[in-house]
Amino acid sequence: MWTQKRVVVAVTGGIAAYKTCSLVSKLRQEGAEVKVAMTKNATSFISPECFEALARTKVYVDLWGSAEEIPHISLGQECDLVVVAPATANILAKMAHGIADDLVSTMLLAATAPVVVVPSMNAVMWEHPAVQANLKILADRGVRVVNPDVGNLACGTSGRGRFPELDRIMAEMAKAVTVQSYQGKRVLVTAGPTREYLDPVRFLSNPSTGKMGLAIAKAAWQRGAEVTLILGPCETKVPDYINHVPVVSAEEMLEAVLSHLANTDLLFMTAAVADYRPKCEAAEKIKKTQSDLSTLELTRNPDILLQVKAVRRPEQIIVGFAAETAADLVELAKKKLTAKGLDYIVANRVHKTDKGFSSSVQSEVVILGKDGSYRHYQEINKEELAHSLCDLIATANQL
Ligand code: PMT
């Protein structure tokens, strides 16, 4: 995402300035070229040398530089994104009212790149009508505001004002530089395994982690969609900008999918749904005996995609996934594409160990569309696959 992107990080004078080090470091690790500008007040919290070491380039503090370089103009015009983190009430007021009295405020007035602000301050300041009015002016002008978190604040109080988690800042920044091709679309994603209980403490399941589904949920959100993720039991943490519907069994997943389907434009079924469940769930833990447990009776679970096929509207886009261990990946995918009435299918090879489930890489992937779309990847990172799939669908369907 960030490889070769040019990002200007503007640091203003709040205690959270030290947290901006992690942001600069993360952006560098992800391949961005980072330049840092600081207000004089920010240098009271953290030294420019710290950011110089992290960004591996000169840090800009003074409005007055050499004749060859005019940073207050060039910084915000020769980059892909400007992020102000932390953004104090003071810089928000200056931005809203066009005040340009130092390098950072002047650079922001001259910026032509998209701007993201990450306010962080005392909760009473945050709630002040003047701050809220300034934020509204900025949001109306297209500045992306990353609202602060609720929690303990450096001033000893608690409330809304905490510098947000790095992942959310990175996600909002990514959204600011992404074409909003899914704007106005409602995307439903299923992910993770289902659990089919034999008794109160034992169940049939599979190793799905929900990573693939979460990657799609994030990629669609980044493109402007409103996203709901129906997630089976797994460790995956769902960010708060994605609506999260937890489920356990295939039957619960079916009910959740059908209840959301009418308000869905695109459905991505990445979940590894159990095809069978125990015929009866014992009310008490099954006791062991001396002999083998010779029979475990199973019954078919409903096929969620087949039920979707029966009630879907033709303009809805339905994407299935297929986890395969057999050799003929493409043939198996074609059969499921037709049988389940899908618009697209993503077939991936899964193994007992490493790649496929759980890992961040899919080992062999084929995307097939009923419109004739075809893509093949020998190996692809799940996030890249999610972006590639979302873009393919957006282009093919003129979203
Ligand atoms: O979660 P991760 O660890 O990141 O792993 C990702 C993944 C390997 C689980 C994912 O990429 C994947 O392949 N998901 C589909 C797994 C699967 O159940 O495949 P299938 O061939 O059994 O099912 C085909 C399609 O029918 C799937 O979209 C599935 O969600 C759906 N299905 C399956 C069974 C059922 N009862 N109802 C369904 O709707």
XYZ file of C-alpha atoms and ligand atoms in Angstrom:
438
model
C 0.000 0.000 0.000
C 2.617 2.517 1.062
C 5.507 1.496 -1.176
C 6.853 4.627 -2.892
C 4.064 6.783 -1.431
C 5.317 10.152 -0.176
C 3.851 11.028 3.211
C 4.376 14.237 5.186
C 3.866 13.796 8.921
C 3.179 17.091 10.713
C 3.721 16.889 14.471
C 2.144 19.506 16.739
C 2.639 20.172 20.448
C 0.763 17.536 22.404
C 2.010 14.849 24.783
C 1.023 12.197 22.200
C 3.843 13.512 19.957
C 6.015 10.634 21.158
C 3.449 8.155 19.765
C 3.952 9.651 16.309
C 7.385 7.952 16.304
C 5.604 4.607 15.863
C 3.595 6.039 12.976
C 6.714 7.292 11.183
C 8.479 4.012 11.827
C 5.529 1.931 10.553
C 5.202 4.027 7.393
C 8.918 3.595 6.690
C 8.686 -0.171 7.262
C 5.811 -0.322 4.777
C 7.910 1.404 2.132
C 6.726 5.019 2.328
C 9.042 7.963 1.849
C 8.384 10.051 4.960
C 9.102 13.719 5.622
C 8.452 15.227 9.038
C 7.485 18.807 9.887
C 7.172 19.949 13.499
C 5.848 22.977 15.317
C 8.188 24.645 17.828
C 5.842 23.448 20.618
C 6.156 19.845 19.396
C 9.941 20.038 19.861
C 9.320 20.619 23.597
C 7.786 17.121 23.755
C 10.158 15.246 21.450
C 13.349 16.181 19.654
C 13.569 16.609 15.862
C 16.612 14.288 15.979
C 14.354 11.427 17.030
C 12.209 11.837 13.901
C 15.332 12.425 11.789
C 16.620 9.005 12.845
C 13.280 7.324 12.137
C 12.471 9.079 8.859
C 16.153 9.097 7.740
C 15.796 12.625 6.465
C 15.936 16.201 7.661
C 13.060 17.373 9.889
C 11.472 20.741 9.078
C 10.717 23.133 11.938
C 11.543 26.653 10.703
C 9.569 28.682 8.223
C 12.777 30.388 7.164
C 15.117 28.095 5.292
C 17.521 28.428 2.413
C 16.661 30.175 -0.855
C 16.803 26.836 -2.757
C 14.170 25.155 -0.617
C 10.663 26.481 0.176
C 9.340 23.719 2.452
C 6.142 25.497 3.485
C 5.041 25.237 -0.166
C 6.797 22.122 -1.451
C 6.102 19.761 1.468
C 2.295 19.680 1.119
C 2.347 19.848 -2.672
C 4.987 17.250 -3.502
C 3.497 14.339 -1.583
C 0.587 11.884 -1.695
C -0.733 12.620 1.799
C -0.259 14.939 4.753
C -1.110 13.605 8.214
C -1.195 15.903 11.257
C -0.526 13.708 14.297
C -1.125 14.621 16.993
C -3.294 17.555 15.966
C -3.792 20.027 18.822
C -6.873 22.238 19.286
C -4.573 25.101 18.253
C -3.592 23.663 14.846
C -7.216 22.672 14.148
C -8.276 26.280 14.806
C -5.483 27.628 12.581
C -6.396 25.228 9.776
C -10.111 26.030 10.013
C -9.512 29.785 9.910
C -6.586 29.978 7.504
C -4.002 31.170 9.988
C -0.452 30.637 8.753
C 2.073 31.789 11.326
C 4.651 28.996 11.367
C 5.971 26.255 9.085
C 3.290 23.625 9.825
C 0.263 25.947 9.586
C 1.621 27.603 6.417
C 2.414 24.212 4.855
C -1.178 23.091 5.597
C -2.616 26.224 3.981
C -0.563 25.575 0.833
C -1.132 21.795 0.757
C -2.737 20.280 -2.331
C -2.422 16.648 -1.172
C -5.235 15.028 0.890
C -4.970 15.865 4.595
C -5.734 13.605 7.585
C -5.831 15.011 11.119
C -5.426 12.937 14.280
C -6.664 15.154 17.134
C -5.526 14.315 20.647
C -6.256 16.472 23.686
C -8.017 16.748 27.041
C -11.637 15.519 26.876
C -13.113 18.887 27.889
C -11.119 20.623 25.140
C -12.257 17.980 22.628
C -15.917 18.552 23.505
C -15.618 22.357 23.419
C -18.008 23.800 20.804
C -15.134 25.800 19.273
C -13.101 22.624 18.622
C -16.134 20.744 17.304
C -17.060 23.666 15.035
C -13.497 23.789 13.673
C -13.546 20.041 13.035
C -16.819 20.408 11.146
C -15.337 23.163 8.967
C -12.358 20.931 8.202
C -14.478 17.805 7.530
C -16.735 19.830 5.195
C -13.599 20.889 3.317
C -12.586 17.249 2.798
C -10.060 16.904 5.614
C -10.290 13.383 7.063
C -10.656 13.446 10.868
C -9.572 10.403 12.883
C -11.590 10.752 16.075
C -9.640 10.188 19.297
C -10.154 7.110 21.462
C -11.800 7.082 24.885
C -9.515 6.217 27.800
C -7.028 7.543 30.327
C -5.473 10.860 29.362
C -2.014 12.195 30.190
C -3.534 15.050 32.242
C -4.777 12.479 34.786
C -8.413 12.480 33.679
C -10.214 10.118 31.339
C -12.621 10.536 28.428
C -12.434 10.996 24.649
C -9.114 12.497 23.670
C -6.583 9.661 23.534
C -4.357 9.309 20.493
C -5.923 6.419 18.487
C -4.376 3.004 17.908
C -1.807 2.906 15.113
C -3.841 0.431 13.033
C -6.828 2.776 12.884
C -4.662 5.759 11.899
C -3.016 3.686 9.145
C -6.444 2.494 7.923
C -7.841 6.043 7.782
C -4.710 7.240 5.963
C -5.042 4.405 3.441
C -8.681 5.362 2.877
C -7.684 8.981 2.248
C -5.451 7.951 -0.689
C -7.755 5.284 -2.165
C -10.352 5.798 -4.903
C -13.758 5.388 -3.199
C -15.094 2.892 -5.748
C -17.326 1.163 -3.148
C -18.829 4.432 -1.828
C -22.517 3.849 -0.965
C -22.168 0.054 -1.243
C -23.067 -2.282 1.613
C -20.685 -5.183 1.813
C -21.325 -8.346 3.820
C -18.379 -10.651 4.543
C -18.424 -14.000 6.338
C -15.196 -15.315 7.832
C -13.679 -17.839 10.180
C -14.819 -21.370 10.991
C -18.094 -22.601 12.418
C -18.289 -24.864 15.458
C -20.675 -27.784 15.589
C -21.023 -29.001 19.168
C -21.142 -32.693 20.154
C -21.632 -31.845 23.809
C -21.159 -28.665 25.897
C -17.346 -28.798 25.646
C -16.505 -30.570 22.351
C -17.092 -29.545 18.781
C -16.249 -30.231 15.103
C -14.480 -27.332 13.392
C -11.539 -26.370 11.128
C -8.450 -24.122 11.394
C -9.847 -21.022 9.643
C -8.599 -17.865 11.366
C -10.811 -15.264 9.675
C -7.736 -13.491 8.219
C -8.899 -13.736 4.616
C -12.352 -12.375 5.433
C -10.982 -9.567 7.570
C -8.613 -8.565 4.734
C -11.612 -8.303 2.375
C -13.662 -6.390 4.946
C -10.816 -3.873 5.356
C -10.178 -3.557 1.612
C -13.888 -2.856 0.927
C -14.041 -0.331 3.799
C -10.913 1.368 2.457
C -12.795 1.791 -0.860
C -15.732 3.494 0.867
C -18.114 0.590 1.601
C -20.139 0.156 4.766
C -18.979 -3.273 5.906
C -20.480 -5.974 8.128
C -18.385 -8.984 9.069
C -20.151 -12.159 10.224
C -17.387 -13.973 12.056
C -17.198 -17.501 13.401
C -15.243 -18.249 16.587
C -11.569 -17.260 16.121
C -8.928 -14.942 17.573
C -9.238 -12.287 14.856
C -9.808 -8.804 16.308
C -12.333 -6.763 14.336
C -11.604 -3.015 14.118
C -14.430 -0.792 15.335
C -15.051 0.752 11.897
C -16.386 -2.641 10.723
C -19.769 -3.895 12.017
C -19.119 -7.188 13.756
C -21.690 -9.993 14.044
C -20.257 -12.939 16.020
C -21.740 -16.397 15.336
C -20.823 -19.940 16.356
C -22.535 -22.595 14.213
C -23.390 -22.906 10.503
C -27.071 -22.477 11.356
C -26.342 -19.217 13.192
C -24.238 -18.036 10.244
C -27.079 -18.856 7.846
C -29.543 -16.864 9.960
C -27.157 -13.879 10.155
C -26.473 -13.927 6.381
C -30.163 -14.131 5.477
C -31.099 -11.348 7.891
C -28.508 -8.993 6.326
C -28.909 -10.068 2.692
C -31.692 -7.661 1.680
C -29.462 -4.718 2.687
C -26.365 -6.060 0.938
C -24.895 -5.090 -2.432
C -21.933 -7.486 -2.334
C -21.516 -10.698 -0.344
C -18.095 -12.342 0.144
C -18.437 -15.843 1.657
C -14.900 -16.570 2.875
C -16.125 -18.548 5.909
C -15.151 -22.186 6.202
C -18.620 -23.442 7.068
C -18.906 -26.983 8.426
C -20.852 -29.152 5.989
C -21.996 -31.517 8.765
C -22.979 -31.252 12.418
C -23.639 -33.957 15.027
C -27.177 -35.272 14.695
C -27.737 -34.706 18.423
C -25.867 -32.433 20.803
C -25.534 -34.179 24.162
C -26.798 -32.053 27.052
C -23.932 -33.232 29.307
C -20.262 -33.934 28.584
C -20.053 -37.371 26.894
C -18.402 -39.804 29.329
C -15.626 -42.086 28.176
C -16.151 -45.826 28.395
C -13.825 -48.848 28.065
C -14.902 -49.467 24.470
C -14.577 -47.357 21.296
C -17.134 -44.755 20.450
C -18.025 -46.557 17.265
C -20.528 -44.164 15.698
C -20.754 -40.414 15.535
C -23.898 -39.603 13.622
C -23.751 -36.458 11.533
C -26.365 -34.569 9.613
C -25.953 -32.088 6.715
C -25.753 -28.417 7.566
C -27.668 -26.030 5.330
C -25.646 -24.725 2.378
C -25.707 -20.969 2.970
C -24.803 -20.025 -0.605
C -27.526 -22.263 -2.038
C -30.074 -20.518 0.184
C -28.687 -17.141 -0.916
C -29.015 -18.264 -4.549
C -32.742 -18.868 -4.001
C -33.511 -15.365 -2.701
C -30.834 -13.031 -4.125
C -31.584 -10.080 -6.370
C -29.868 -10.228 -9.790
C -27.972 -6.958 -9.198
C -26.366 -8.291 -6.009
C -22.786 -9.536 -6.437
C -22.157 -12.863 -4.701
C -18.600 -14.112 -4.260
C -17.862 -17.600 -2.987
C -14.557 -19.084 -1.862
C -13.417 -22.674 -2.229
C -10.756 -24.362 -0.144
C -9.379 -27.328 -2.084
C -6.750 -30.002 -1.497
C -7.222 -31.780 -4.854
C -5.170 -31.007 -7.978
C -7.844 -29.723 -10.373
C -8.374 -26.347 -8.709
C -9.889 -24.642 -11.774
C -12.332 -27.457 -12.627
C -13.579 -27.688 -9.036
C -13.967 -23.903 -8.898
C -15.964 -23.835 -12.149
C -18.370 -26.465 -10.803
C -18.969 -24.525 -7.564
C -19.344 -21.224 -9.462
C -22.231 -22.705 -11.434
C -23.789 -24.908 -8.758
C -23.931 -22.117 -6.185
C -25.075 -19.429 -8.656
C -22.075 -17.223 -7.931
C -20.790 -14.175 -9.775
C -17.193 -14.919 -8.736
C -15.352 -17.694 -6.987
C -11.932 -17.600 -5.380
C -10.450 -21.085 -5.158
C -7.414 -21.584 -2.978
C -5.313 -24.558 -2.147
C -5.209 -25.480 1.534
C -2.743 -27.753 3.308
C -2.634 -29.520 6.623
C 0.205 -27.244 7.701
C 1.295 -23.645 7.038
C -0.163 -21.982 3.923
C -3.883 -21.656 3.231
C -5.590 -21.400 6.606
C -3.973 -19.285 9.320
C -0.920 -18.024 7.361
C -0.917 -14.549 5.840
C -0.181 -16.094 2.421
C -2.458 -18.164 0.161
C -0.458 -20.783 -1.715
C -2.304 -21.096 -5.023
C -5.293 -19.004 -5.934
C -7.600 -18.845 -8.925
C -10.272 -16.171 -9.313
C -13.023 -17.056 -11.785
C -15.980 -14.875 -12.768
C -19.157 -15.870 -14.549
C -18.287 -12.854 -16.760
C -15.143 -14.754 -17.866
C -12.742 -13.044 -15.435
C -9.706 -15.193 -14.717
C -6.707 -14.567 -12.489
C -4.141 -17.033 -11.249
C -1.581 -16.506 -8.486
C 1.027 -19.086 -7.575
C 1.296 -17.450 -4.172
C -0.265 -14.247 -2.840
C -0.523 -12.414 0.433
C -4.147 -12.357 1.735
C -4.212 -8.549 1.903
C -2.985 -8.237 -1.687
C -5.553 -10.817 -2.769
C -8.321 -8.829 -1.047
C -7.293 -5.601 -2.810
C -6.911 -7.327 -6.148
C -10.351 -9.004 -5.849
C -12.084 -5.764 -4.800
C -10.490 -3.871 -7.705
C -11.326 -6.592 -10.240
C -14.988 -6.551 -9.152
C -15.119 -2.735 -9.128
C -13.716 -2.509 -12.662
C -15.797 -5.343 -14.121
C -19.039 -4.005 -12.610
C -18.284 -0.272 -13.001
C -18.754 0.387 -9.279
O -9.716 -17.795 7.550
P -8.328 -18.037 7.031
O -7.468 -18.776 8.025
O -7.681 -16.787 6.527
O -8.446 -19.039 5.773
C -9.095 -18.622 4.613
C -9.892 -19.781 3.963
C -8.929 -20.869 3.525
C -10.918 -20.334 4.955
C -10.662 -19.147 2.748
O -9.733 -18.629 1.829
C -11.538 -20.161 2.037
O -11.120 -20.914 1.185
N -12.855 -20.192 2.408
C -13.850 -21.159 1.891
C -13.736 -22.449 2.635
C -14.807 -23.448 2.284
O -15.637 -23.725 3.098
O -14.809 -23.891 1.047
P -15.935 -24.913 0.477
O -15.432 -25.338 -0.825
O -16.266 -25.962 1.483
O -17.225 -24.017 0.289
C -17.484 -23.282 -0.909
C -18.257 -22.040 -0.585
O -19.520 -22.407 -0.025
C -17.595 -21.123 0.417
O -17.800 -19.786 0.019
C -18.326 -21.420 1.709
O -18.370 -20.265 2.578
C -19.713 -21.776 1.222
N -20.433 -22.736 2.059
C -19.854 -23.904 2.459
C -20.564 -24.776 3.240
C -21.899 -24.462 3.610
N -22.609 -25.264 4.390
N -22.449 -23.321 3.208
C -21.749 -22.461 2.407
O -22.269 -21.408 2.018
